Coordinates of C-alpha atoms in Angstrom, one line a residue:
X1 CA 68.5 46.4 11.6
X2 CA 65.7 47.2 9.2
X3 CA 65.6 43.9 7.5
X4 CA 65.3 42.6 11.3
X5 CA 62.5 44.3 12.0
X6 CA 60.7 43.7 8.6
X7 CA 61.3 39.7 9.2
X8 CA 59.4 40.4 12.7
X9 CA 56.7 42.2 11.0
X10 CA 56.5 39.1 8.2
X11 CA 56.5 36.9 11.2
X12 CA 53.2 38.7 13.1
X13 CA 51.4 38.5 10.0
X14 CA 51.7 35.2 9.2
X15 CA 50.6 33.9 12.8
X16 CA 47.9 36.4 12.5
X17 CA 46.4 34.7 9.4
X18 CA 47.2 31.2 9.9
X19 CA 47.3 30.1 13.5
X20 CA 44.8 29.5 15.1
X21 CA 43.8 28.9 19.1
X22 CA 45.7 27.2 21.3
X23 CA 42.9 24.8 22.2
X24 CA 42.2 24.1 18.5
X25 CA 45.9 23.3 18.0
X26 CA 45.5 20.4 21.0
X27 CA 42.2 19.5 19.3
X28 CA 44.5 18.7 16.0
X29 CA 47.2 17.4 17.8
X30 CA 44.7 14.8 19.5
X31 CA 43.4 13.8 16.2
X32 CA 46.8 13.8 14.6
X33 CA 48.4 11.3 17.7
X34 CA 44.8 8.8 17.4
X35 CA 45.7 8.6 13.8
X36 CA 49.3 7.8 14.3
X37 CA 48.6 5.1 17.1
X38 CA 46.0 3.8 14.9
X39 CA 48.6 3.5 11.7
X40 CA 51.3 1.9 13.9
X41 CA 50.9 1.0 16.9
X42 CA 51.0 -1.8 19.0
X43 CA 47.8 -2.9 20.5
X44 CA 46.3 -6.0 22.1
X45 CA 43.0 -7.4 21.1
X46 CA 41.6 -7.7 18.2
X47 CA 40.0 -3.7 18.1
X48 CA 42.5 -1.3 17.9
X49 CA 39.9 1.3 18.2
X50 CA 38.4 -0.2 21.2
X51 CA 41.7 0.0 22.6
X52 CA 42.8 3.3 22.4
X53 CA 39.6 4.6 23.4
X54 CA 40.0 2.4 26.5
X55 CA 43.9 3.2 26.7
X56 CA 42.3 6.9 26.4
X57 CA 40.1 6.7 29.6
X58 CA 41.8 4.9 31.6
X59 CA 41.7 6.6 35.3
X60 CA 46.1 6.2 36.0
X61 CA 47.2 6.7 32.3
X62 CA 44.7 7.8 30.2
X63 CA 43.1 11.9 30.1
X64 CA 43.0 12.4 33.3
X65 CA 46.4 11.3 34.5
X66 CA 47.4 15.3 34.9
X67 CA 45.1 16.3 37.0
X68 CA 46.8 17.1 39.8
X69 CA 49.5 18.3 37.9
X70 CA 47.3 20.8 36.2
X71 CA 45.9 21.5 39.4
X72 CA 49.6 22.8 40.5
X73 CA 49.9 25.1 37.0
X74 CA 46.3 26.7 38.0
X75 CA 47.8 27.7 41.3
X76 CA 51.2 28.9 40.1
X77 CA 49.1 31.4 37.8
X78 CA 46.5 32.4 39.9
X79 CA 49.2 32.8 42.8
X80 CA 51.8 34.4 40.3
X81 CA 48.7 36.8 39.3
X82 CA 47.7 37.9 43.0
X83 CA 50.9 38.7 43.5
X84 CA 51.3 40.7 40.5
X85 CA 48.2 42.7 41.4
X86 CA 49.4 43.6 44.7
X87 CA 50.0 47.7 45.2
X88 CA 54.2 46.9 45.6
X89 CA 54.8 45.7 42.5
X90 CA 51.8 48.0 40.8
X91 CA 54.2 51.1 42.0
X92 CA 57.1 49.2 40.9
X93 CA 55.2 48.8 37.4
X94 CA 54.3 52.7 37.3
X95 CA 57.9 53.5 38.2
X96 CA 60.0 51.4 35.3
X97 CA 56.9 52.5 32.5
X98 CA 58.5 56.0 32.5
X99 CA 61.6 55.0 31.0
X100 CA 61.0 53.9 27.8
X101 CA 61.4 56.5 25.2
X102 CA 60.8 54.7 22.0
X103 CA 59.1 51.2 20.0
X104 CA 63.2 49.6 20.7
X105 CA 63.4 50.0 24.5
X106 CA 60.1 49.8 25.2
X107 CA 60.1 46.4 23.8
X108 CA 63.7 45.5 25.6
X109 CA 62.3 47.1 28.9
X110 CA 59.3 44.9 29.1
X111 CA 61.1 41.9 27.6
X112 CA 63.8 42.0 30.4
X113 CA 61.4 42.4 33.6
X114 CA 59.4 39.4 32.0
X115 CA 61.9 37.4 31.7
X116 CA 63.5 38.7 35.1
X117 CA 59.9 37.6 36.6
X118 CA 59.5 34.6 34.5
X119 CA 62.4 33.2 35.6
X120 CA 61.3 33.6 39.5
X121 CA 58.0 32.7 38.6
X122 CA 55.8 31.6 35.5
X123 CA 52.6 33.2 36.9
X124 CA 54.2 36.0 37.7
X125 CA 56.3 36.4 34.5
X126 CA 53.3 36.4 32.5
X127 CA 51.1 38.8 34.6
X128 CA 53.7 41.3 35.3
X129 CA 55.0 41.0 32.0
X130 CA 51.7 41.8 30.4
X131 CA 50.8 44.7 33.0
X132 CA 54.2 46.1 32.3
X133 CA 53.2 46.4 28.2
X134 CA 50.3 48.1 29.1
X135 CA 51.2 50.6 31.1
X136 CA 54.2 51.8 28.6
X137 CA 51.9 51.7 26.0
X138 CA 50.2 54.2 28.1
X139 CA 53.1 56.0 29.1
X140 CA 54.3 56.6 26.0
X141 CA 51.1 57.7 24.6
X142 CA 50.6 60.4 27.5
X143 CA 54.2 61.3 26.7
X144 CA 52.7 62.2 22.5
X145 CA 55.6 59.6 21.6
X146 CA 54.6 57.0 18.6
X147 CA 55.5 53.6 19.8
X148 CA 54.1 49.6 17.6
X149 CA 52.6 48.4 20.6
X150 CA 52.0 44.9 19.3
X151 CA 55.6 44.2 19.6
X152 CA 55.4 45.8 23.1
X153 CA 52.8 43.4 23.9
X154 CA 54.4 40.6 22.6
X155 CA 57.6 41.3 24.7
X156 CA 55.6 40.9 27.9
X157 CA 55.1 37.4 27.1
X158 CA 58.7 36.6 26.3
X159 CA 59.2 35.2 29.7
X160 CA 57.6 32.1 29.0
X161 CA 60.7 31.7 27.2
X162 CA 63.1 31.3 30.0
X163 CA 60.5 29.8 33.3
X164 CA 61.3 26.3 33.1
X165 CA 65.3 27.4 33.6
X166 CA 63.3 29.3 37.0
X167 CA 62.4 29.0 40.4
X168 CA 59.0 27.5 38.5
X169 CA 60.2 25.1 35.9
X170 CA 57.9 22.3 35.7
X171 CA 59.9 19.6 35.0
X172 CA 63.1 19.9 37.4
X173 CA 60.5 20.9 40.1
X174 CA 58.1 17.8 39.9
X175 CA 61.6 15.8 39.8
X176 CA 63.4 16.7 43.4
X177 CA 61.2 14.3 44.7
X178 CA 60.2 10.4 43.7
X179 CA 56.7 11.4 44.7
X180 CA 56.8 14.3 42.5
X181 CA 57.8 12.6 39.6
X182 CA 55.2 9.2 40.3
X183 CA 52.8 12.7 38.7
X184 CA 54.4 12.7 35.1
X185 CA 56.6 10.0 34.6
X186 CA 55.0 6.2 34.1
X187 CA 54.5 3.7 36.4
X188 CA 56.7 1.4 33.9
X189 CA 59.9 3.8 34.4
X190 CA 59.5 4.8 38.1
X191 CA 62.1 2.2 38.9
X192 CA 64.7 3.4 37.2
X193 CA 64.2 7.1 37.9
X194 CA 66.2 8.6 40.4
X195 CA 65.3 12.2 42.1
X196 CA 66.9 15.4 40.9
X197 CA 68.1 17.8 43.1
X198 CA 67.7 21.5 42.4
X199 CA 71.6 22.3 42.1
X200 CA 72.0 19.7 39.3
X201 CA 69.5 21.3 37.2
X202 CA 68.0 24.9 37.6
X203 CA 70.7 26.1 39.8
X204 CA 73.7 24.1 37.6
X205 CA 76.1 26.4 35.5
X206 CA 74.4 25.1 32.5
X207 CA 71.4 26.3 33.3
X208 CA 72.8 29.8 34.6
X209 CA 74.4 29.8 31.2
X210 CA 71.8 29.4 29.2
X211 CA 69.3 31.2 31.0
X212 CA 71.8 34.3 31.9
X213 CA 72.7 34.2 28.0
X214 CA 68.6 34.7 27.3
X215 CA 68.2 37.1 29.6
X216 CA 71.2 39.3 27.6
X217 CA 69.7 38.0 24.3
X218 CA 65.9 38.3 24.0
X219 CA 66.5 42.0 24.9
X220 CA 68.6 43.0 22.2
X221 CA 66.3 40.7 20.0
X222 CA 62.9 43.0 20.8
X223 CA 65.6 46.0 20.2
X224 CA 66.2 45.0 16.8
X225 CA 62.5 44.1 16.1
X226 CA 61.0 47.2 16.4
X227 CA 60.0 48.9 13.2
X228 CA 61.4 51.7 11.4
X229 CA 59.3 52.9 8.6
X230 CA 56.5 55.0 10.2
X231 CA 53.7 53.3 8.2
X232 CA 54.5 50.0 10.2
X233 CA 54.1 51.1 13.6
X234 CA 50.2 50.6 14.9
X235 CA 50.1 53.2 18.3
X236 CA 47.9 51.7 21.7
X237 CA 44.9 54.1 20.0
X238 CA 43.9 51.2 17.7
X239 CA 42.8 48.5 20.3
X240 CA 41.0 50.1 22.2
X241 CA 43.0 49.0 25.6
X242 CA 41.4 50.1 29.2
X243 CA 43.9 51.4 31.4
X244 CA 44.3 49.3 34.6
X245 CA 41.7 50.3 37.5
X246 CA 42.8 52.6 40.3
X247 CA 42.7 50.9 44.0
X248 CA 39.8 52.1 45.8
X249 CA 39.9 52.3 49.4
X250 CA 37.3 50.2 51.4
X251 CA 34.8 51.8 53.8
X252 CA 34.8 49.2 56.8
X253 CA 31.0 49.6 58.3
X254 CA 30.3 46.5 59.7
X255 CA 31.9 43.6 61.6
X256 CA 32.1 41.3 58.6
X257 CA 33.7 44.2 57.1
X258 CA 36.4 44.7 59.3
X259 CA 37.2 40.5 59.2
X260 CA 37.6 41.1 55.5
X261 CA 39.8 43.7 55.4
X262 CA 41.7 42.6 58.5
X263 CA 45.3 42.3 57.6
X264 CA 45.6 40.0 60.6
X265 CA 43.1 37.8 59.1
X266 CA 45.5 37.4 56.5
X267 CA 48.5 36.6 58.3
X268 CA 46.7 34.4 60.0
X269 CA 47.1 31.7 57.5
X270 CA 50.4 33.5 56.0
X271 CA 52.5 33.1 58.3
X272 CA 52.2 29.3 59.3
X273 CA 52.3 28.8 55.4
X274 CA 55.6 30.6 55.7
X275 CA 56.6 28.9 58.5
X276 CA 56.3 25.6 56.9
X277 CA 57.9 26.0 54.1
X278 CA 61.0 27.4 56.2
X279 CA 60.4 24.2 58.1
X280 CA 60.1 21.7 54.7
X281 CA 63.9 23.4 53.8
X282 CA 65.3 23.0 57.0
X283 CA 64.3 19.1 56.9
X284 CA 64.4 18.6 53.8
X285 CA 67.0 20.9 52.4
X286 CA 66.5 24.0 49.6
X287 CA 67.5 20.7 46.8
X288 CA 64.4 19.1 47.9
X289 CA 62.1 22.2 46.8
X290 CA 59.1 21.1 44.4
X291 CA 56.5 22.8 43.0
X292 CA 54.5 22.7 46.2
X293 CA 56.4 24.5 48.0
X294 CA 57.0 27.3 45.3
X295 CA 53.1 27.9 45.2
X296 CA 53.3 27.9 48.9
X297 CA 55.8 30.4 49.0
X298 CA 53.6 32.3 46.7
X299 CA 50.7 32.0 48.5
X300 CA 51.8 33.0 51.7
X301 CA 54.0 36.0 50.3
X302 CA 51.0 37.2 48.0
X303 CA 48.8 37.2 51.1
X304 CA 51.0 39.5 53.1
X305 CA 51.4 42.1 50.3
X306 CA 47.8 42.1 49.6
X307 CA 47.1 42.6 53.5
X308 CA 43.4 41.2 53.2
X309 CA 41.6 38.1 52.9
X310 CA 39.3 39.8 50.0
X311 CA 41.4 41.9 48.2
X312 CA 43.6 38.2 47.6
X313 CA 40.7 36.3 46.6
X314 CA 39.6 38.9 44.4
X315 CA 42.7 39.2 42.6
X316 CA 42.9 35.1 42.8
X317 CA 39.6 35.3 41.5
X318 CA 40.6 37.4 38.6
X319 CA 43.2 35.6 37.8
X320 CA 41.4 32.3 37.7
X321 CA 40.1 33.3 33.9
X322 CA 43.4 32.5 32.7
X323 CA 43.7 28.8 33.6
X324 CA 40.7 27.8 31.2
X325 CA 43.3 26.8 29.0
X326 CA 44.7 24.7 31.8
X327 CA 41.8 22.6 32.8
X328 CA 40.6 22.1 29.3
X329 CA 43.9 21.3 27.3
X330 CA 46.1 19.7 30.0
X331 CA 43.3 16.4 29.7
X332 CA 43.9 16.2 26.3
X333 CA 47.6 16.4 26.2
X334 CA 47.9 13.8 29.0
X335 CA 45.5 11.9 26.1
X336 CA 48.4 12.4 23.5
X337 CA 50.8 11.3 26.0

């Protein structure tokens, strides 16, 4: 057990000193791909670089052939986030980061919701996954218990292991569908594609096998990780983290006000969305489900919980920071593709 927790702690440094942004790495990977096609591929005309820069803008195939795609990502996060942010699962959050007693189930606490959430939602794995981590850090410092809270941290992200076995995977999502899959796949190979349903790949026993077996193993993983030696363990003190605000009630003075806060505002526009995604599966059947409906299903459920129209778009709002990644790499890997 010690030697697995050293190997984690030889791990974190390394990717502390030598990796470097994620939007760098696409940078790289960009460069790395132009150099490749440029070395040995197949072009026509007599300008190679002519054509892959024309190959690289072209409006079906070139970098902005994921845009909508990247458009669906934005909203599984941002709809994954509000729903994380909602006072349920804030209490539920509270509740589970009183367990925890040490570095070893800490980490296997938060790794296990994240993953749990992760595999019902990407968005939501990641946001509940990382509000979890915080709040044990707290927990346990209140509590005068010495916990690494790196490691803690990094098991609220261990989700992102297990989502595309979920309810959000990407790829077997876009796939129920011919339509979905005209998004991702080539024009060249939409004839020979065929649609997926859902129980031939997220809800197969392969899948269940594999994901169930993740869900036993990345636990006992972040068990074994945590450090031993006192020396190795850095406490929540040292980065200066900001515990979560407290919800504020609203004073409702004006008309305007009361609209705003109205939680028959919001289901208003919750539950038609609800009703016509109950609708879409009833046609359709629960095989057909695609990544629309999932953020649809999000949306309207997030919009209940939150019981106002500007408490959700504050919390979408929030949430929006995080898909700067999205919109800025998602052009370039459709360019590598």
């Amino acid at each position: 057990m010690q030697r697995m927790s050293n190997v984690g702690i030889t791990i974190s440094k390394i990717f502390e000193r030598f990796v470097p942004d994620p939007f760098v790495i696409a940078i790289l990977l960009t460069v790395f791909t132009a150099v490749m096609a440029l070395l040995f591929g197949d072009f026509e005309g007599d300008s190679k670089i002519y054509s892959l820069l024309d190959s690289w803008r072209d409006s079906k195939n070139g970098i902005w052939k994921l845009l909508a795609f990247a458009m669906q990502m934005c909203l599984i996060l941002v709809t994954g986030y509000a729903l994380a942010t909602t006072r349920s699962v804030k209490k539920c959050i509270d509740a589970l980061s009183t367990i925890p007693t040490n570095t070893a189930s800490a980490a296997a606490l938060v790794g296990f919701i994240a993953c749990v959430c992760g595999l019902l939602n990407w968005g939501l794995g990641l946001i509940v996954g990382a509000l979890l981590a915080r709040e044990v850090g707290f927990s346990l410092q209140r509590r005068n218990i010495k916990a690494h809270y790196p490691l803690i941290v990094a098991s609220g992200y261990v989700g992102l292991l297990v989502w595309h076995g979920g309810l959000s995977g990407s790829a077997p999502l876009s796939m129920t569908t011919i339509e979905g899959a005209s998004k991702v796949v080539p024009e060249e190979y939409l004839e020979s594609v065929s649609a997926v349903l859902l129980s031939d790949s997220i809800g197969s026993p392969l899948n269940f096998f594999i994901s169930g077996g993740m869900l036993f193993l990345i636990p006992v993983i972040l068990l074994l990780l945590a450090p031993k030696r006192v020396e190795d363990i850095r406490t929540i003190d040292e980065f200066g983290v900001d515990p979560a605000p407290e919800y504020e009630p609203t004073t409702e003075r004006t008309f305007p006000d009361s609209l705003n806060h109205s939680p028959v505002i919001a289901w208003l526009l919750a539950l038609p969305l609800l009703l016509a995604l109950w609708r879409y599966v009833w046609v359709s059947g629960i095989d057909r489900i695609g990544l629309d409906e999932i953020t649809l299903f999000m949306l309207g459920i997030g919009l209940l919980l939150h019981g106002s129209p500007v408490s959700y778009m504050q919390a979408v709002t929030r949430g929006a920071k995080g898909c700067a990644g999205i919109i800025i790499q998602f052009p370039l890997y459709a360019g590598i593709m």
